[in-house]
PDB file of C-alpha atoms in Angstrom:
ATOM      1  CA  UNK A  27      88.120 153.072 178.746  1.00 38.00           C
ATOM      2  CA  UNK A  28      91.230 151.140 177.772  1.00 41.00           C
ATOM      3  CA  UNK A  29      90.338 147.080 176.750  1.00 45.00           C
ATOM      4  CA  UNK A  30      93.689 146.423 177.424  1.00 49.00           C
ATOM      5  CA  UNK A  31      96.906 146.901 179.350  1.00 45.00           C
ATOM      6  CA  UNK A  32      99.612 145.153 177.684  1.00 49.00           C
ATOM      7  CA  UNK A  33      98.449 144.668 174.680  1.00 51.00           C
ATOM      8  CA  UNK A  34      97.836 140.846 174.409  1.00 62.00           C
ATOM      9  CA  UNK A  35      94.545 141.853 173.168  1.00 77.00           C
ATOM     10  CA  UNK A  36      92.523 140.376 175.691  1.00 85.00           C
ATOM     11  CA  UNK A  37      90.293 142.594 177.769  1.00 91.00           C
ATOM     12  CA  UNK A  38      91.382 143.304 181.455  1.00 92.00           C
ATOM     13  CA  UNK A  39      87.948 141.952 182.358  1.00 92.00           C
ATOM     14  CA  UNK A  40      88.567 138.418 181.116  1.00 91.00           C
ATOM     15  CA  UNK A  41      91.871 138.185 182.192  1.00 93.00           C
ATOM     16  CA  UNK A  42      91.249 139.232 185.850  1.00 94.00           C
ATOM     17  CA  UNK A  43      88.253 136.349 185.493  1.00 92.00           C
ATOM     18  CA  UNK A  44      90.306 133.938 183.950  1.00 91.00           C
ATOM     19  CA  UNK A  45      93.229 134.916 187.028  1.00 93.00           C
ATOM     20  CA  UNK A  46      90.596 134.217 189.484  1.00 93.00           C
ATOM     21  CA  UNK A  47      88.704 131.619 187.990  1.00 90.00           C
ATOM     22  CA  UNK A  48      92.459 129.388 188.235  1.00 89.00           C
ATOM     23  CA  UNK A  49      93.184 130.712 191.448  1.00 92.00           C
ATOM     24  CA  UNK A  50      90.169 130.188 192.763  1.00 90.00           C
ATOM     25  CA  UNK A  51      90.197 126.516 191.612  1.00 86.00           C
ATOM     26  CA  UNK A  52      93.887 125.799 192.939  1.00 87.00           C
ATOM     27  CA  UNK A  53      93.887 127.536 196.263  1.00 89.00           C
ATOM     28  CA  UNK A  54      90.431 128.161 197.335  1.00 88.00           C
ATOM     29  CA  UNK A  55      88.414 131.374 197.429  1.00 90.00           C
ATOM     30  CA  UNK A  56      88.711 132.164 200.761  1.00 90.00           C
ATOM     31  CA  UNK A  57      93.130 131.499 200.307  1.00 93.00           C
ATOM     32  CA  UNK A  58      93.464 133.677 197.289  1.00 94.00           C
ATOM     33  CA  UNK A  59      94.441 137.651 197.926  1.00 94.00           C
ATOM     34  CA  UNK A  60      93.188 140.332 195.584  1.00 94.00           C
ATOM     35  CA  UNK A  61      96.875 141.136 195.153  1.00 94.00           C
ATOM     36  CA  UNK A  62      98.046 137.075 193.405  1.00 95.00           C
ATOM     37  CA  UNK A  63      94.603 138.117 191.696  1.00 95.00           C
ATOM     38  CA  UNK A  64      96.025 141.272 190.106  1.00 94.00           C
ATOM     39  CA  UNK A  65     100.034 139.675 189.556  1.00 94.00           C
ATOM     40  CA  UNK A  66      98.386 136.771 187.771  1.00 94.00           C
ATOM     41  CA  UNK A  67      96.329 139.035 185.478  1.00 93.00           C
ATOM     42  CA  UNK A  68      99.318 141.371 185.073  1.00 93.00           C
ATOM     43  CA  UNK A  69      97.024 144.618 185.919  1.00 93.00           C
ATOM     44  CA  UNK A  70      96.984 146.953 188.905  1.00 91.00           C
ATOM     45  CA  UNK A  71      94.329 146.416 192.593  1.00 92.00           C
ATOM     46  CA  UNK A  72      92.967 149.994 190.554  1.00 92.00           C
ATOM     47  CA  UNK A  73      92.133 147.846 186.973  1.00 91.00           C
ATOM     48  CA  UNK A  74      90.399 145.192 189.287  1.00 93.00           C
ATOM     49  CA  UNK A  75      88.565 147.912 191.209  1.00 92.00           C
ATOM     50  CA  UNK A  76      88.102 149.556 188.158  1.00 92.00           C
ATOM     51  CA  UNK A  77      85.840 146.597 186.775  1.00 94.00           C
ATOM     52  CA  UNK A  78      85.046 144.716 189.700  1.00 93.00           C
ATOM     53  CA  UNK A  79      84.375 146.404 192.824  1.00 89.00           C
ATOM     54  CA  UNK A  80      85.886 143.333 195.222  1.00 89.00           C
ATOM     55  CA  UNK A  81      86.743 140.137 195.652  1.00 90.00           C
ATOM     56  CA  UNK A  82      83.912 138.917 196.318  1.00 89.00           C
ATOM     57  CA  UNK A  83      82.092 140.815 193.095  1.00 91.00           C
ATOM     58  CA  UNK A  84      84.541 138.325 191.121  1.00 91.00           C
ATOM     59  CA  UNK A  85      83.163 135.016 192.623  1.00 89.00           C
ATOM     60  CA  UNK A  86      79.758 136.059 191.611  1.00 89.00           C
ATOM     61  CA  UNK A  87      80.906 137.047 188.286  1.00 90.00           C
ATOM     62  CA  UNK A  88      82.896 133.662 187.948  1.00 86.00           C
ATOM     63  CA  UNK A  89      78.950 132.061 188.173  1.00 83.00           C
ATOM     64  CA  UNK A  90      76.706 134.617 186.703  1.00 87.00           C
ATOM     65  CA  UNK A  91      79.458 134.355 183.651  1.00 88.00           C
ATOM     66  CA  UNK A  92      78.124 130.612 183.135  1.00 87.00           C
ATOM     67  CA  UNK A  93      74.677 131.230 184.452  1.00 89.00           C
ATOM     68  CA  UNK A  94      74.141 133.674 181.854  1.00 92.00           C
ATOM     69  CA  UNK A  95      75.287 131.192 179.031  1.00 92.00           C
ATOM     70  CA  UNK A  96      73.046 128.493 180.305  1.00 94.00           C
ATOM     71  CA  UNK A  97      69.821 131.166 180.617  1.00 95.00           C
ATOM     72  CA  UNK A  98      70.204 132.124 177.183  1.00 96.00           C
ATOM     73  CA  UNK A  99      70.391 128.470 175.960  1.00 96.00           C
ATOM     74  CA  UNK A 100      67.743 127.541 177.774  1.00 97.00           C
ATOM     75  CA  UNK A 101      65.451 130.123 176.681  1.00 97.00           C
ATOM     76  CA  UNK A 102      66.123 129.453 172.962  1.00 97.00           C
ATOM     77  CA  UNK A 103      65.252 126.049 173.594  1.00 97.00           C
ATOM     78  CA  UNK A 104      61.753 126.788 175.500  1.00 97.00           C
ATOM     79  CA  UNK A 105      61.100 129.201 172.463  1.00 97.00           C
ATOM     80  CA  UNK A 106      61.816 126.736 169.771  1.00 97.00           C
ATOM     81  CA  UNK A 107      59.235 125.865 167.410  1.00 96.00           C
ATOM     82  CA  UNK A 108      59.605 121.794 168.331  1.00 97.00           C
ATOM     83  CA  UNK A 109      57.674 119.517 170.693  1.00 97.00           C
ATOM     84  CA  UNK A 110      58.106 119.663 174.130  1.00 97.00           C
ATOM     85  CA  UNK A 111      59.600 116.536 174.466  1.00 97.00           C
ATOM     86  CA  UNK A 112      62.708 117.813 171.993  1.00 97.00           C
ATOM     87  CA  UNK A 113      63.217 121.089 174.020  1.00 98.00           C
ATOM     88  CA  UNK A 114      63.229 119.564 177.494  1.00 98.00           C
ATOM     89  CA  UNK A 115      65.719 116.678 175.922  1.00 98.00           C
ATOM     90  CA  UNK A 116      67.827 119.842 174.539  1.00 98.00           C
ATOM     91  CA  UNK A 117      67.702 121.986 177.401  1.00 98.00           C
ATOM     92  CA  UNK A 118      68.568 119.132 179.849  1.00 98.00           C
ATOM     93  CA  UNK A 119      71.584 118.292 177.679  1.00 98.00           C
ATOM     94  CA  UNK A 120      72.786 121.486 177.427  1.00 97.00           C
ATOM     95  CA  UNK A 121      72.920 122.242 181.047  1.00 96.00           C
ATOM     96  CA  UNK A 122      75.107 119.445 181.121  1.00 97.00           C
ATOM     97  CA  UNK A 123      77.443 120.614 178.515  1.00 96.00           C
ATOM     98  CA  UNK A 124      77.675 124.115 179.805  1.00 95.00           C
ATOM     99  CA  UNK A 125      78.482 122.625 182.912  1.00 94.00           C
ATOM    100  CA  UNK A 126      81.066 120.063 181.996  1.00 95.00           C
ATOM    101  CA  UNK A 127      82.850 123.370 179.948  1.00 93.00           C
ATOM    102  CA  UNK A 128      82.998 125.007 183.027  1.00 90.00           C
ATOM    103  CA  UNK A 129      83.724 122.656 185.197  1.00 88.00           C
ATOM    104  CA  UNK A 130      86.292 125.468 187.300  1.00 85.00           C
ATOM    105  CA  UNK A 131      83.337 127.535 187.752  1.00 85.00           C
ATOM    106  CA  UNK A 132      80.593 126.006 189.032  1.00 80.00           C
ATOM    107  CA  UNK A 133      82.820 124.212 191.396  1.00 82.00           C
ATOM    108  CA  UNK A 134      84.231 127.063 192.934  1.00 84.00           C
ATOM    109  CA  UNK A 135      80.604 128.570 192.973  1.00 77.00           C
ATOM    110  CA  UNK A 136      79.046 125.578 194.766  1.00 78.00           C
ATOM    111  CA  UNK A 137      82.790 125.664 197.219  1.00 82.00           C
ATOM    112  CA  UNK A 138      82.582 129.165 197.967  1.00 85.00           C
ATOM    113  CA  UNK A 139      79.076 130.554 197.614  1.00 83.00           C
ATOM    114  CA  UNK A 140      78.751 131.069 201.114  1.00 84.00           C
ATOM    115  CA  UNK A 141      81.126 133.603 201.140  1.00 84.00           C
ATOM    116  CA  UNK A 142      79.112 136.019 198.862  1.00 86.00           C
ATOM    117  CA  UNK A 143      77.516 138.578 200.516  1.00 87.00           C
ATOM    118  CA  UNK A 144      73.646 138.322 201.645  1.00 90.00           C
ATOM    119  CA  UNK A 145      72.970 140.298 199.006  1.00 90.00           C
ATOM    120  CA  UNK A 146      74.978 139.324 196.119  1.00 89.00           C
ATOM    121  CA  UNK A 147      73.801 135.322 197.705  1.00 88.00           C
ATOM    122  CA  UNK A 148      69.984 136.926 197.354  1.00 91.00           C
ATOM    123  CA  UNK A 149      70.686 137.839 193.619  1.00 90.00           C
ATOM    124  CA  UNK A 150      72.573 134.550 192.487  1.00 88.00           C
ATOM    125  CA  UNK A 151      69.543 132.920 194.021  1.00 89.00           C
ATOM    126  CA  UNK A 152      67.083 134.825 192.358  1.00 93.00           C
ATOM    127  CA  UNK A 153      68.710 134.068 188.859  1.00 91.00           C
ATOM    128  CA  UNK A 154      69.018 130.318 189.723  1.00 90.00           C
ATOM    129  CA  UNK A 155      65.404 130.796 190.315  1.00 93.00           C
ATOM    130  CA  UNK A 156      64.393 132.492 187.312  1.00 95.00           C
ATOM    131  CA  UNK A 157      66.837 129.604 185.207  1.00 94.00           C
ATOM    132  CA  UNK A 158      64.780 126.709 187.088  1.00 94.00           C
ATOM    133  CA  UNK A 159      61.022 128.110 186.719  1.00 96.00           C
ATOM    134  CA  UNK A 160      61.712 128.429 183.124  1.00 96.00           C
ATOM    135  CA  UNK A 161      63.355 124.890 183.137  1.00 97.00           C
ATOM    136  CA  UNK A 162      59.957 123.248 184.781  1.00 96.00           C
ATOM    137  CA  UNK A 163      57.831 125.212 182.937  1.00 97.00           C
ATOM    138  CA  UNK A 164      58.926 123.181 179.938  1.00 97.00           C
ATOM    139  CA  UNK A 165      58.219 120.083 182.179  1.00 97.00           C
ATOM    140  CA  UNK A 166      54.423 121.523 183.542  1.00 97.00           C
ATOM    141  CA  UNK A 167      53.762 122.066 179.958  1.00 97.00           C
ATOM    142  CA  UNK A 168      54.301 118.307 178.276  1.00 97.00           C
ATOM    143  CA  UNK A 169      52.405 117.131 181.530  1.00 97.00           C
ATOM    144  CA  UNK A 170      49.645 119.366 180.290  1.00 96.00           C
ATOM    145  CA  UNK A 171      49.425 117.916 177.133  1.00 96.00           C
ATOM    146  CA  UNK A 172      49.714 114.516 178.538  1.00 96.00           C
ATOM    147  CA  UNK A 173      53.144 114.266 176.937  1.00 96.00           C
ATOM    148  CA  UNK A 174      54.882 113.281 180.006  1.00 97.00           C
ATOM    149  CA  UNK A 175      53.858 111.699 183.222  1.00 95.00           C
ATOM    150  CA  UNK A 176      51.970 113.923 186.473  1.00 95.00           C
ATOM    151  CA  UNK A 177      53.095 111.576 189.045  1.00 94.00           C
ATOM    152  CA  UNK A 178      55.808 112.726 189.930  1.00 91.00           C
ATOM    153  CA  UNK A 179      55.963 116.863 190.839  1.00 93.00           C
ATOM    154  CA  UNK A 180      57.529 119.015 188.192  1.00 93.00           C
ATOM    155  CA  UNK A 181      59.409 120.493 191.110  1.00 93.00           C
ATOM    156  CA  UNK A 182      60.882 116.972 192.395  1.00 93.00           C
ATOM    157  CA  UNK A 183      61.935 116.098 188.221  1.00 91.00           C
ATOM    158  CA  UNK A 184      63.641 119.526 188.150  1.00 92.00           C
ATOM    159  CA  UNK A 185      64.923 119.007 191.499  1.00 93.00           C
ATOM    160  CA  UNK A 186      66.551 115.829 190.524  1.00 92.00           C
ATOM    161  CA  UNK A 187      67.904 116.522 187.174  1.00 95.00           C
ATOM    162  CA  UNK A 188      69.688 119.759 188.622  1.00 94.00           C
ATOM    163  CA  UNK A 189      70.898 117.277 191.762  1.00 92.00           C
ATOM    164  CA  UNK A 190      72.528 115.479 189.391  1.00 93.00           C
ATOM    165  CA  UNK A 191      74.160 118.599 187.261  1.00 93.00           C
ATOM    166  CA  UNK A 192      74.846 120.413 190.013  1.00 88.00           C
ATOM    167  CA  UNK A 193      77.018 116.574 191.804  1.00 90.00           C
ATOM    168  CA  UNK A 194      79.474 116.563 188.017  1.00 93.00           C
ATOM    169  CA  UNK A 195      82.223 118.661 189.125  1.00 86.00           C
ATOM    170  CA  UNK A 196      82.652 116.424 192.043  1.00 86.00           C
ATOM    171  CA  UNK A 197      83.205 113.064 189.534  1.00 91.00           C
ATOM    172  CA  UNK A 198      83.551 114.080 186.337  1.00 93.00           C
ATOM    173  CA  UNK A 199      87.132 113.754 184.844  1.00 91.00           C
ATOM    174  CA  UNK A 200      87.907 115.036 180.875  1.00 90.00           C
ATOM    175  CA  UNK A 201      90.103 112.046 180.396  1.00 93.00           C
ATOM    176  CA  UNK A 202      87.418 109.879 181.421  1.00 93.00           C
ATOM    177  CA  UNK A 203      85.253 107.303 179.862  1.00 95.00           C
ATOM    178  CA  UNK A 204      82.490 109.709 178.565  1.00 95.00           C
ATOM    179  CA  UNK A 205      82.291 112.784 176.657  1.00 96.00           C
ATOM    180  CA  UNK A 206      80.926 116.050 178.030  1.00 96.00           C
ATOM    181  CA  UNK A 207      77.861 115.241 174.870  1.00 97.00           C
ATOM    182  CA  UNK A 208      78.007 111.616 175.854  1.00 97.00           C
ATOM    183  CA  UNK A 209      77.163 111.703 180.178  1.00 97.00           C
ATOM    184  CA  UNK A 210      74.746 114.694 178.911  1.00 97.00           C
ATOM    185  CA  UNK A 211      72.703 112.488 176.563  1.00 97.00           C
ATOM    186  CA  UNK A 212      72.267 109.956 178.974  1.00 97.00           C
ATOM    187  CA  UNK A 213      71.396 112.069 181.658  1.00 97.00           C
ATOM    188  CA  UNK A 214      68.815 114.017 179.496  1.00 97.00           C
ATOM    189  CA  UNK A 215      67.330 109.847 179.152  1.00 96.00           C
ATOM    190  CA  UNK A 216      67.131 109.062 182.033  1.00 95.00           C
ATOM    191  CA  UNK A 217      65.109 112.706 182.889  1.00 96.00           C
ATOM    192  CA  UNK A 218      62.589 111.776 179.483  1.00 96.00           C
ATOM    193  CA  UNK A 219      62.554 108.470 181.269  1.00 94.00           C
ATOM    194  CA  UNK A 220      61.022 109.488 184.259  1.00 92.00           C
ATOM    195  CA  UNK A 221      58.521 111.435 182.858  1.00 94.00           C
ATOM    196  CA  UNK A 222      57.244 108.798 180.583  1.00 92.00           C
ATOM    197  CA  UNK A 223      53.229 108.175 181.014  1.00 89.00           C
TER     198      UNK A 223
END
């Protein structure tokens, strides 16, 4: 299976992502044709088949790309040997990181997941799912131990933490006022913050 085409030395996959990905972002998902997918990349509609079975098999990629990132973060942080407290302030920071890096991504996701299919939608759902039971988990623990407040639901804290996360690519700029490590530090406070007894 050839990596390349041209030999640029970047494989076919990434380029037809990264193709998309800036397509996606500039003209919409629902405005861009498989065929300014494939000139953009500089490969054939049989290279994109080849990896990709669709169009729409690249917009979930585009997410499950990041998703993927942030799961594997996350779960090194829940398996850490450190308090609670540390790993939920970690994890929470992250996602905002991972975010903020992919800024492209997760705003085309959250733009065009309703055009997935119901059951590419069911699967992205499922690992969004799986990334936010793991996610309160670290929150039911520390109010187990009486580290962090019960009032509030876990479910509600990890609602409103991934509210915010989910609201950056709508206001955050990269020649604004605040680093991508900066607006996640504070947002990671103000989560501890609520869950202080």
């Amino acid at each position: 299976m050839p990596r390349t085409t041209d030999g640029d030395g970047t494989p076919v996959p990434q380029r037809l992502l990264a193709a998309a990905t800036r397509l996606f972002a500039e003209q919409g998902y629902d405005r861009t044709s498989v065929q300014e997918i494939v000139e953009a990349a500089g490969v054939t509609k049989g290279a994109l088949y080849h990896y990709f079975g669709s169009k729409d098999d690249l917009l979930h990629e585009v997410y499950a790309r990041v998703l993927r990132i942030q799961q594997e973060r996350l779960d090194a942080f829940a398996d850490a040997d450190a308090p609670v407290e540390e790993r939920l302030r970690g994890a929470a920071a992250d996602v905002v990181v991972t975010t903020i890096d992919n800024l492209d991504d997760a705003s085309i996701f959250f733009r065009s997941m309703h055009h997935l299919s119901p059951e590419k939608l069911k699967q992205v759902r499922a690992e969004r799912r799986r990334y936010h039971e793991r996610f309160r988990a670290l929150v039911e623990e520390g109010q187990k131990k009486g580290v962090f407040s019960t009032e509030t639901p876990a479910d509600l804290v990890v609602d409103y933490h991934f509210g915010s996360v989910h609201h950056l690519s709508t206001w955050y700029r990269p020649d604004g006022p605040l680093t991508p490590q900066e607006v996640a530090d504070h947002l990671a406070d103000l989560l501890l913050r609520a869950l202080r007894p």
